[in-house]
Tab-separated table of C-alpha atoms and ligand atoms in Angstrom:
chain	number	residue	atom	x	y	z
V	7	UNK	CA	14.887	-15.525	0.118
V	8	UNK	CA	13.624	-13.778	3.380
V	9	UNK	CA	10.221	-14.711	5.577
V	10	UNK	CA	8.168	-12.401	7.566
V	11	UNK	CA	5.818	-13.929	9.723
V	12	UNK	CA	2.145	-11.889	10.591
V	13	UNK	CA	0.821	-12.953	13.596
V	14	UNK	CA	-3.183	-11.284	13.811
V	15	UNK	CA	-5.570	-12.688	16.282
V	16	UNK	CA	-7.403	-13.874	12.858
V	17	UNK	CA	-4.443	-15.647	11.115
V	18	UNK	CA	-0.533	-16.080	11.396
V	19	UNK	CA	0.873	-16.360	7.241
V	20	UNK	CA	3.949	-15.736	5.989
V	21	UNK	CA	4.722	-13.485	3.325
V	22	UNK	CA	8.117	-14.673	1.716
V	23	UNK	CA	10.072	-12.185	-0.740
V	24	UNK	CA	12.620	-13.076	-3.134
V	25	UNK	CA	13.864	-13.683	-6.957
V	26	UNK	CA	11.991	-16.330	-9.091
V	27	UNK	CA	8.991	-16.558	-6.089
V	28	UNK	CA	5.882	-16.581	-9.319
V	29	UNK	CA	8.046	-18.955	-11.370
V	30	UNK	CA	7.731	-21.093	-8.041
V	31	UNK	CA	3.978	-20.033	-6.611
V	32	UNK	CA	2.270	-23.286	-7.648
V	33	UNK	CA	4.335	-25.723	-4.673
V	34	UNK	CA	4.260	-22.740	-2.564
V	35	UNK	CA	0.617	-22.122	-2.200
V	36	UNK	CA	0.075	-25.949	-2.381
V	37	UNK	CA	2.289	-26.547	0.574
V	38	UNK	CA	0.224	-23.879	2.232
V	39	UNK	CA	-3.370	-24.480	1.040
V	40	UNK	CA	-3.267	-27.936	0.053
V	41	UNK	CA	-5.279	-29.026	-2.719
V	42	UNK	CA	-8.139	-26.282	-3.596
V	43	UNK	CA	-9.096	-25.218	-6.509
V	44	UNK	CA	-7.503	-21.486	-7.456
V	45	UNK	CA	-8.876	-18.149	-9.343
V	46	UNK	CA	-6.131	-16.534	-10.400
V	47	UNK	CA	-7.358	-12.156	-10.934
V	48	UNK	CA	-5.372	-9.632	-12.287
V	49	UNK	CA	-5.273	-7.044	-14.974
V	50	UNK	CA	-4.540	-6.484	-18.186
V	51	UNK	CA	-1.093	-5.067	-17.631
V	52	UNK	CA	-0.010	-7.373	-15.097
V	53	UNK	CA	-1.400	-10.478	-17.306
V	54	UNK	CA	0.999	-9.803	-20.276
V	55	UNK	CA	4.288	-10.286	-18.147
V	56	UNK	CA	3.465	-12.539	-15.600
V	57	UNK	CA	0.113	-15.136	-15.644
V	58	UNK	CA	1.763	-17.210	-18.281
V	59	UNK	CA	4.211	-17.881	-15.425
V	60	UNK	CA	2.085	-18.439	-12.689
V	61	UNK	CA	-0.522	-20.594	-14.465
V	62	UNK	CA	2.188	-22.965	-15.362
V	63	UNK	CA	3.424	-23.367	-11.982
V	64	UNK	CA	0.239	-23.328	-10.331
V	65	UNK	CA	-0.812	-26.426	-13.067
V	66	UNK	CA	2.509	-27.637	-12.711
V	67	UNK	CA	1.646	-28.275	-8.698
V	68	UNK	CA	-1.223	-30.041	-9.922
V	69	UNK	CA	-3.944	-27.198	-9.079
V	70	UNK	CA	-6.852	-26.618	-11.338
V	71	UNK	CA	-7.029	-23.387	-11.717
V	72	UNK	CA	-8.768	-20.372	-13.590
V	73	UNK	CA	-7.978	-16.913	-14.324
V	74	UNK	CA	-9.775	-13.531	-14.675
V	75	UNK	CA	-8.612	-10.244	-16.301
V	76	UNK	CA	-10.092	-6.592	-15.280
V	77	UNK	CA	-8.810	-3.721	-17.292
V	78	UNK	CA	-5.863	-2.277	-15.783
V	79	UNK	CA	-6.060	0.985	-13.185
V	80	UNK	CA	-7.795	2.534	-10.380
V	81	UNK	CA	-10.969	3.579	-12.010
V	82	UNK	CA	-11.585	0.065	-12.774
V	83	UNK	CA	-11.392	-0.574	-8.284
V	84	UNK	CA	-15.259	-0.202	-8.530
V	85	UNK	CA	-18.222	-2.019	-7.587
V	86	UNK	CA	-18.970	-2.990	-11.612
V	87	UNK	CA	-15.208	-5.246	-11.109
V	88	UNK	CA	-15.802	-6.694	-8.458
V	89	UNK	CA	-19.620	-7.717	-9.262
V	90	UNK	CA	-17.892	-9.237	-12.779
V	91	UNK	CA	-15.228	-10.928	-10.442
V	92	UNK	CA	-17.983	-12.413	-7.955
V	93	UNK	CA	-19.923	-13.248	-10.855
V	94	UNK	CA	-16.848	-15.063	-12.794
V	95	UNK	CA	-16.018	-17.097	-9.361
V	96	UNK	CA	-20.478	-18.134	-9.124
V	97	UNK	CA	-20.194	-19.076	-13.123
V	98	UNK	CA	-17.036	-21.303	-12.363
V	99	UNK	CA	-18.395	-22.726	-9.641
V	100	UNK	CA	-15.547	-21.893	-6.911
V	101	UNK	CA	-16.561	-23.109	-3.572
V	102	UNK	CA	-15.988	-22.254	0.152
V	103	UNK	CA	-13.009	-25.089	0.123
V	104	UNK	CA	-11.387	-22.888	-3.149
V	105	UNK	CA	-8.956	-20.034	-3.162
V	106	UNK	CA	-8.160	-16.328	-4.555
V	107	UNK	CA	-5.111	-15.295	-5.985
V	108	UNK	CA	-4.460	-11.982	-6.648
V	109	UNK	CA	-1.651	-11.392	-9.425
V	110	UNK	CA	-1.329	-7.539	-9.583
V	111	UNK	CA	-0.534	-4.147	-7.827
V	112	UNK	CA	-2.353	-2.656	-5.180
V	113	UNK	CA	-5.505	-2.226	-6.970
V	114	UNK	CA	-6.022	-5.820	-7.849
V	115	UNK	CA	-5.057	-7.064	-4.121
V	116	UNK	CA	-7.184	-4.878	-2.780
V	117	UNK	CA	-10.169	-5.827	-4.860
V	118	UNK	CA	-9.541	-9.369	-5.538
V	119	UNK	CA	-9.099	-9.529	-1.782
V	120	UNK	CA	-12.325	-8.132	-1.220
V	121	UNK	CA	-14.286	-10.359	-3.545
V	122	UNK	CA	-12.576	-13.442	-1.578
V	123	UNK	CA	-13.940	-11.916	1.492
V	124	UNK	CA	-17.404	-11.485	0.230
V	125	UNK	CA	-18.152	-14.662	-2.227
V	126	UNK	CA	-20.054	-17.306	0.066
V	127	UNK	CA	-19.118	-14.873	2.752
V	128	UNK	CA	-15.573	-15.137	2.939
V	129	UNK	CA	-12.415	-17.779	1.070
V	130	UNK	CA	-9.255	-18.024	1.312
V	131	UNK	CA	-6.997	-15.825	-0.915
V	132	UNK	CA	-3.356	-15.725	-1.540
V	133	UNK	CA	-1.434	-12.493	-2.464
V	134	UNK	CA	1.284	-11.686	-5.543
V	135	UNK	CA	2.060	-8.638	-5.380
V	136	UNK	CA	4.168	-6.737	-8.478
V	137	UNK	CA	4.144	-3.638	-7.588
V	138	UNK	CA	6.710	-1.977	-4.791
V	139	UNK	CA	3.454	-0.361	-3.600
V	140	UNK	CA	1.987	-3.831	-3.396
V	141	UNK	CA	4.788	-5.701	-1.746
V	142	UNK	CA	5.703	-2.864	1.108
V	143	UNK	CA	2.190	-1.782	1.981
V	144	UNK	CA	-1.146	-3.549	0.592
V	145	UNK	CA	-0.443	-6.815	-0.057
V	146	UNK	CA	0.145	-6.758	4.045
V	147	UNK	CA	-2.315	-6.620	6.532
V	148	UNK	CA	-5.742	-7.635	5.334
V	149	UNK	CA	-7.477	-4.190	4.015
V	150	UNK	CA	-9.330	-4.836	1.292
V	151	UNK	CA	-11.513	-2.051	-0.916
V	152	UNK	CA	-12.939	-1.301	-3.688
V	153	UNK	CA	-14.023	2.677	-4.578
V	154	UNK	CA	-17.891	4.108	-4.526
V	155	UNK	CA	-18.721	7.490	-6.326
V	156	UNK	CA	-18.509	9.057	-3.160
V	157	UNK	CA	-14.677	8.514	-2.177
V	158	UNK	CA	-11.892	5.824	-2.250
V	159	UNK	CA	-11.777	2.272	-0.318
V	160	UNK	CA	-15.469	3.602	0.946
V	161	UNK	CA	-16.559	-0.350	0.297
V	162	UNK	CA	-14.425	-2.845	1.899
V	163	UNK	CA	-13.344	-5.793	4.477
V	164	UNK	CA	-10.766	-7.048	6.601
V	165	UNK	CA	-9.492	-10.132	6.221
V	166	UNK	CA	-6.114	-11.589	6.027
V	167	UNK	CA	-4.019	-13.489	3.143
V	168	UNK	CA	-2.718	-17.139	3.546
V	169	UNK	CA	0.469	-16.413	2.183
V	170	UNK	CA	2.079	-13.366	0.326
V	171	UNK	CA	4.682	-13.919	-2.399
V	172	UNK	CA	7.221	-11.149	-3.217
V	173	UNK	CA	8.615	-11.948	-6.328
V	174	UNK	CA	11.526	-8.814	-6.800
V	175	UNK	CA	11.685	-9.963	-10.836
V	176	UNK	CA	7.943	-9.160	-11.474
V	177	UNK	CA	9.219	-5.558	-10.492
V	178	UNK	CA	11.376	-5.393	-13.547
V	179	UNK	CA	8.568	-4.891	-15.978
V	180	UNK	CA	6.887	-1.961	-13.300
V	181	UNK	CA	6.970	1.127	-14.847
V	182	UNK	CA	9.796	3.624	-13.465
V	183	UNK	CA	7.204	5.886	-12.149
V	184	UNK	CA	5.181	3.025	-10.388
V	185	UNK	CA	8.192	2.312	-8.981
V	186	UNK	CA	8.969	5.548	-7.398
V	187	UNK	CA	5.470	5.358	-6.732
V	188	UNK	CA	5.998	2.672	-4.214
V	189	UNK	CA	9.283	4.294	-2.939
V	190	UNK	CA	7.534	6.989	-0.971
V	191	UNK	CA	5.708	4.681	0.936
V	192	UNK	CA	8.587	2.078	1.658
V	193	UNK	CA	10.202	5.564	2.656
V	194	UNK	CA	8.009	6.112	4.606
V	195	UNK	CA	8.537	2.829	7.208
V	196	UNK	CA	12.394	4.835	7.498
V	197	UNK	CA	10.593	7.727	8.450
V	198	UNK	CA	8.721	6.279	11.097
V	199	UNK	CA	10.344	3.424	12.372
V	200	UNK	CA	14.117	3.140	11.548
V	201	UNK	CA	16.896	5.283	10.664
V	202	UNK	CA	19.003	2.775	9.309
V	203	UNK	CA	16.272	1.608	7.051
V	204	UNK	CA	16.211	5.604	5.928
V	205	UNK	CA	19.612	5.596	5.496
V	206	UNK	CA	20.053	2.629	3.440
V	207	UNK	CA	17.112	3.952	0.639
V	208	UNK	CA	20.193	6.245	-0.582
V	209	UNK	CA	21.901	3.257	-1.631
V	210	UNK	CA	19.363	1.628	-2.967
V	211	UNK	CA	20.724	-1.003	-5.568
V	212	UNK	CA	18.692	-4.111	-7.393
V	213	UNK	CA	20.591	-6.501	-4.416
V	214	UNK	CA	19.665	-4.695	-1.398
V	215	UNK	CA	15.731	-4.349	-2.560
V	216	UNK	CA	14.960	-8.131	-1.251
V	217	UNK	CA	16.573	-7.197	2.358
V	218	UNK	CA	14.638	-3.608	2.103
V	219	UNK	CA	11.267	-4.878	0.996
V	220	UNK	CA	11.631	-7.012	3.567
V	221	UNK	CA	11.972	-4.703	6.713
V	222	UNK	CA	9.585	-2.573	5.388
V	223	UNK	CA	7.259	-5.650	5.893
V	224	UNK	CA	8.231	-6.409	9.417
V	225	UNK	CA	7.267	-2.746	9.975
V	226	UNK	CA	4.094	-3.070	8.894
V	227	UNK	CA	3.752	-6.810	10.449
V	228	UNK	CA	4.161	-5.411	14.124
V	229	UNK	CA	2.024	-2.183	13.767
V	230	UNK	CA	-1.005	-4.765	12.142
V	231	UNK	CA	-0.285	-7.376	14.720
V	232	UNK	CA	-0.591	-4.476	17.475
V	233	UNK	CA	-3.861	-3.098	15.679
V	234	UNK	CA	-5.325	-5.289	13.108
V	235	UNK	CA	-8.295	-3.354	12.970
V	236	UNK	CA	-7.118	0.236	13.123
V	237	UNK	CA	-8.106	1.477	16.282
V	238	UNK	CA	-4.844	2.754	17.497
V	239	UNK	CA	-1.248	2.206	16.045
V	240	UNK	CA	-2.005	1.677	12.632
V	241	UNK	CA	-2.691	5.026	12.301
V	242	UNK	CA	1.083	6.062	12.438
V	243	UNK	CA	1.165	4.403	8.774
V	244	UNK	CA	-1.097	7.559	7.605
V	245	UNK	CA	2.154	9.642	7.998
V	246	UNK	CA	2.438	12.239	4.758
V	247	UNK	CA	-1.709	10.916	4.245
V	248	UNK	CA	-3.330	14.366	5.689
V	249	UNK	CA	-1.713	16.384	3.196
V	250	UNK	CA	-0.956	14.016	0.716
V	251	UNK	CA	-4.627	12.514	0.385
V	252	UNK	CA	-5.293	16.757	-0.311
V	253	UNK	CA	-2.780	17.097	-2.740
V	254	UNK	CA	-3.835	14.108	-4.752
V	255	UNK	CA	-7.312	15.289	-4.727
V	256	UNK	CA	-6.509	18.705	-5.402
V	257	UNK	CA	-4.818	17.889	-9.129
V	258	UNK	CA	-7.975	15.471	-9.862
V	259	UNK	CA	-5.480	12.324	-9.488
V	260	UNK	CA	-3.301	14.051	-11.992
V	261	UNK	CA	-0.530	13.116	-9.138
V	262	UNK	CA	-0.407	9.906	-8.003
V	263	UNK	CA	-0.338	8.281	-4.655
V	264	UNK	CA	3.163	7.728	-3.400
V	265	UNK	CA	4.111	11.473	-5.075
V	266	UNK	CA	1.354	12.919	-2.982
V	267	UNK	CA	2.208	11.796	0.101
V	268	UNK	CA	6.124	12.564	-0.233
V	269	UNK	CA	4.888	15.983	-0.699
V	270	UNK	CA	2.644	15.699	2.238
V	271	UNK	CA	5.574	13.963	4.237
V	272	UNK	CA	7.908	17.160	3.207
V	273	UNK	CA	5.389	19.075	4.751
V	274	UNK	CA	4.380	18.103	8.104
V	275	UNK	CA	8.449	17.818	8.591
V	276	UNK	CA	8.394	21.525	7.524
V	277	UNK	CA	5.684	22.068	9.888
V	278	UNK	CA	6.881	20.213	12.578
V	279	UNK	CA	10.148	21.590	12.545
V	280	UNK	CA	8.185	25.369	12.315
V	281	UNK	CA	6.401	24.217	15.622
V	282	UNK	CA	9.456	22.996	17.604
V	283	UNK	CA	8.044	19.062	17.071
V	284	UNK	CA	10.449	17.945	14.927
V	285	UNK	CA	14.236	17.950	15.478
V	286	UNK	CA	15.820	20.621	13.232
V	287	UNK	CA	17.391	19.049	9.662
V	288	UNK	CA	15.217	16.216	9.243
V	289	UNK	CA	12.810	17.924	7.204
V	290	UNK	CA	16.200	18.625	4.819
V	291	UNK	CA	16.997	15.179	5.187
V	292	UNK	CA	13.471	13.494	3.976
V	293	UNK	CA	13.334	16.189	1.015
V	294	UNK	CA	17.090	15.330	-0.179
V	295	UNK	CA	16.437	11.253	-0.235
V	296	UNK	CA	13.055	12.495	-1.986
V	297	UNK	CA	14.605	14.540	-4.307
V	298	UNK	CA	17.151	11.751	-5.254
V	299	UNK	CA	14.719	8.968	-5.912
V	300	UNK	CA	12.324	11.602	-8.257
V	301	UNK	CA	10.160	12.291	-5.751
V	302	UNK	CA	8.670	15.904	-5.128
V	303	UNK	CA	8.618	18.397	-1.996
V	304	UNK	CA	6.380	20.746	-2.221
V	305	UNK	CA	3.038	21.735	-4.517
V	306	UNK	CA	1.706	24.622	-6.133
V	307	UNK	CA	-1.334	24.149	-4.705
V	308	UNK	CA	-2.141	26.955	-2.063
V	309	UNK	CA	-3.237	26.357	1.818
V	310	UNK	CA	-6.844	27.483	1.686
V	311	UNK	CA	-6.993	24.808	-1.427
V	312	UNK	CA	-5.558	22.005	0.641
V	313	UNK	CA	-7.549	22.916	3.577
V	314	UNK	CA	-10.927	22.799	1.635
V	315	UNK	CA	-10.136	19.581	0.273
V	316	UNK	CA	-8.567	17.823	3.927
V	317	UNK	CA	-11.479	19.701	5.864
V	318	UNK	CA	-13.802	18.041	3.666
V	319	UNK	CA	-12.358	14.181	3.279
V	320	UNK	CA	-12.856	14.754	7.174
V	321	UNK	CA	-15.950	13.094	9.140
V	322	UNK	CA	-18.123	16.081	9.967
V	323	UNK	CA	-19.048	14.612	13.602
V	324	UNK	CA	-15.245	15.369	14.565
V	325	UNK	CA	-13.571	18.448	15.824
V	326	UNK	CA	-10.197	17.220	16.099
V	327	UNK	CA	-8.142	15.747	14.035
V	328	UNK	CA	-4.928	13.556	14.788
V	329	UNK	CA	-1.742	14.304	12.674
V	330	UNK	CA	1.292	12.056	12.475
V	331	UNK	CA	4.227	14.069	12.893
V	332	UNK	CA	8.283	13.329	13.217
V	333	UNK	CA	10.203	13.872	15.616
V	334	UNK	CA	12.886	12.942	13.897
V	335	UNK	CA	13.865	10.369	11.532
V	336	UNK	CA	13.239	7.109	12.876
V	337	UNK	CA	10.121	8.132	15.709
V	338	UNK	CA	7.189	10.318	14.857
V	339	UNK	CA	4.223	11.070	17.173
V	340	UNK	CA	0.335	11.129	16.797
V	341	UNK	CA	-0.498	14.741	17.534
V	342	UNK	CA	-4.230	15.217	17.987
V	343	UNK	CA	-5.133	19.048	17.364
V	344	UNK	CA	-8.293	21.271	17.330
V	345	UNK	CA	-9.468	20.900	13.246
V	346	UNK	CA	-9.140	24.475	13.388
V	347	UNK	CA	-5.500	23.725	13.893
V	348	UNK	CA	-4.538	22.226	10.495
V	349	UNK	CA	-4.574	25.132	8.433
V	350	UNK	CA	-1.186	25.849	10.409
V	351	UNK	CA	0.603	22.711	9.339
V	352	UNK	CA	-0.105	23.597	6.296
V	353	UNK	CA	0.563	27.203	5.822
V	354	UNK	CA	4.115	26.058	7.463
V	355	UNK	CA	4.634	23.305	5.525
V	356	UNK	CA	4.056	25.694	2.630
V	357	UNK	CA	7.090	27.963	3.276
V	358	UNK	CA	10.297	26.540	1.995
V	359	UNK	CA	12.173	29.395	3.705
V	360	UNK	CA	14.031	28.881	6.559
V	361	UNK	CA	14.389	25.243	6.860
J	12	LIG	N1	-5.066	-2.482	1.278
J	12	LIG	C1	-4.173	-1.646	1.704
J	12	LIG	O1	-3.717	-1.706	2.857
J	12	LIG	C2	-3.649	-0.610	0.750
J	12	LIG	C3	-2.533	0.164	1.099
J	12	LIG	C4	-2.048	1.076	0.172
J	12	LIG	C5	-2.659	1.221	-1.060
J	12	LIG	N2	-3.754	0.451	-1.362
J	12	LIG	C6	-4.396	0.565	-2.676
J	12	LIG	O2	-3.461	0.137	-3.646
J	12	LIG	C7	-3.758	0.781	-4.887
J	12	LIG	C8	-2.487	1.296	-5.493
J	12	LIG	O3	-1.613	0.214	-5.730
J	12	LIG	P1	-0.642	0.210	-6.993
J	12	LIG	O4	0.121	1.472	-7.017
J	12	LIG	O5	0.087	-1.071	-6.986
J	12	LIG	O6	-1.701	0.306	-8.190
J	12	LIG	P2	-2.033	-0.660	-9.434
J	12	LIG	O7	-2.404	-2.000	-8.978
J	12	LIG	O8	-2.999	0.078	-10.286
J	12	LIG	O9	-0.645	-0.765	-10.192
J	12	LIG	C9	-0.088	0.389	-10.788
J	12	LIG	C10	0.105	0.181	-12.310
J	12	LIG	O10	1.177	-0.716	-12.499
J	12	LIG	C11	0.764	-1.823	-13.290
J	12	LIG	N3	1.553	-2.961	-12.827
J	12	LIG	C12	1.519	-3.558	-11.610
J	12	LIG	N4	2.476	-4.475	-11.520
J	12	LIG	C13	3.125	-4.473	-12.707
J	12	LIG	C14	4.234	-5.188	-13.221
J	12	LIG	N5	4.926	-6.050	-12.483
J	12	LIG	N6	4.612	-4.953	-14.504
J	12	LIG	C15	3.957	-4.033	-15.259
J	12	LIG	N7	2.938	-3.302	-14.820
J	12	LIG	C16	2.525	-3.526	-13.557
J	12	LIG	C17	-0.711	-1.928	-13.084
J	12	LIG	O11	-1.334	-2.573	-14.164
J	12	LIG	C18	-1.090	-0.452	-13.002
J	12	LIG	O12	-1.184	0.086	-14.296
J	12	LIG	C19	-4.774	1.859	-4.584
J	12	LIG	O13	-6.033	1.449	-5.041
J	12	LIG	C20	-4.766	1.959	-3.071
J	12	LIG	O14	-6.020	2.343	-2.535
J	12	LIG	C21	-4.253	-0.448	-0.482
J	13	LIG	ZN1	-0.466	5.369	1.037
């Protein structure tokens, strides 16, 4: 069992990762919360395999609580959910002393999160993540969203969890793709951060996933701690997001989030490396560990398409546009540029020759 502590200037919680961690939720989140009433959201995939488990546990700690279902996936993160959620917590009479807990991937953290942030402005909510996605990047840090017509997480608050729990079993029933899914981004932290964490991905084995998950989350503890609100640092986490939130829109969601952005990581690394940023043979180095966990490099997708799209996600009052780039594995580097400047990275991140 590991603990990270997240120390914002709104809330210090801990999220705690480990084996058996929904079997044991109910003492947990009473030790933290005390005695409070609990709605219990997730969706229907997520309720088959695991809200048996934490309802028992939850009752078993002598908390009354309720659950909701949504239908499973990301074109359910809308505002018709979360008005059903809200609506489920008025009917059942939760009140400001109550809690959330979200049981689910990213989607249902995100949006259960945001309903606890909005019902009688603002309760408490508790996090169980069970996707990899979940534990290594949303369940941490207090974004919360749901989607509007007009674009992704365009409807959303800040506002921290109590406590986050971990639980590496609920991954076994995750999908192999969701899995990789989440890979990129826990990748990603190696990337960025720390080369050892990069290095050890290659071995990655079911007994060194508690240890991983868990740096991963220190990562991402310091850079919210430094910049809860995402004025500064935070931004760094948006590495392999330029390109990747292009390629994903490009192929109509056809490829999914973490996939996206390790082809949009494999391609500012190209870039970089093109431009002199980048220390030569890290580029080589992110593809390989890419390549090894299923993860693609590059896209058929051509630059004026990806431009179009990234040009146009962009806000129109800007002329610049900052780009996280690697130096080399380990330490990357915000790199503000003229807009005009992007259709270079990605014209060189394009071209597989030469690398
Ligand atoms: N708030 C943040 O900081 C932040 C950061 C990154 C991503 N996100 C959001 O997270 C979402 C993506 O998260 P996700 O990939 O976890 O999506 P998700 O919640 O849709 O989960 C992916 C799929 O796996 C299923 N699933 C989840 N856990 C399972 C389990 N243990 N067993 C079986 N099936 C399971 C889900 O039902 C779903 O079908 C996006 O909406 C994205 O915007 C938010
Ligand atoms: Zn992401």
């Amino acid at each position: 069992m590991q603990t990270v502590t997240i120390k914002t200037t709104t809330k210090e919680y801990d999220v705690v990762i480990g084996s058996g961690l929904l079997a044991q939720c109910g003492e947990r989140i009473f030790s933290v919360l005390g005695k409070c009433r609990l709605a219990v959201i997730t969706d229907s995939n997520v309720e088959k395999h695991h809200l048996k488990t934490v309802m028992s546990s939850l009752e078993k700690a002598g908390m009354d609580c309720k659950s909701y279902t949504f239908p499973a996936g990301e074109e359910h993160k809308n505002m018709g959910t979360l008005s059903d959620i809200l609506e489920f917590l008025a009917k059942e009479r939760f009140s400001r002393a109550d809690a959330v807990v979200a049981l689910g991937g990213g989607v249902t953290g995100d949006m259960a999160g945001f309903a606890a942030a909005v019902y009688l402005r603002g309760i408490r909510y508790v996090q169980l993540p069970t996707s990899l996605l979940a534990c290594v990047d949303s369940s941490v840090g207090g974004k919360t969203a749901i989607d509007l017509a007009g674009g992704k997480n365009l409807a959303g608050a800040f506002l921290q969890p109590e406590l986050v729990l971990c639980d590496v079993d609920a991954l076994k029933t995750l999908p192999q793709e969701e899995f990789t899914n989440g890979l990129c981004e826990a990748i990603k932290y190696g990337v960025l951060f720390d080369e050892e964490l990069f290095c050890d991905f290659e071995n990655l084995t079911e007994t060194s996933l508690i240890s991983l998950i868990e740096r991963c989350i220190t990562h991402k503890g310091r850079v919210v701690a430094n910049d809860e609100f995402e004025k500064g640092e935070r931004k760094f986490l948006n590495l392999g997001h330029t390109i990747g939130h292009a390629v994903e829109k490009c192929s109509h969601y056809q490829i999914k989030h973490g996939y996206a952005v390790a082809i949009g990581l494999s391609m500012i690394a190209r870039a970089g490396e093109k431009l002199g940023i980048t220390e030569k043979g890290t580029a080589e180095r992110i593809e390989l560990l890419f390549k090894k966990h299923n993860l693609p490099t590059d896209t058929v997708f051509s630059t004026e398409e990806l431009l179009n799209v990234a040009l146009s996600d962009k806000k129109r009052d800007s002329d610049s546009i900052t780009l996280v780039v690697p130096k080399k594995i380990g330490a990357c580097i915000l790199q503000t540029e003229p807009i005009e400047n992007l259709k270079k990275y990605i014209a060189l991140g394009g071209e597989k020759d030469g690398i």
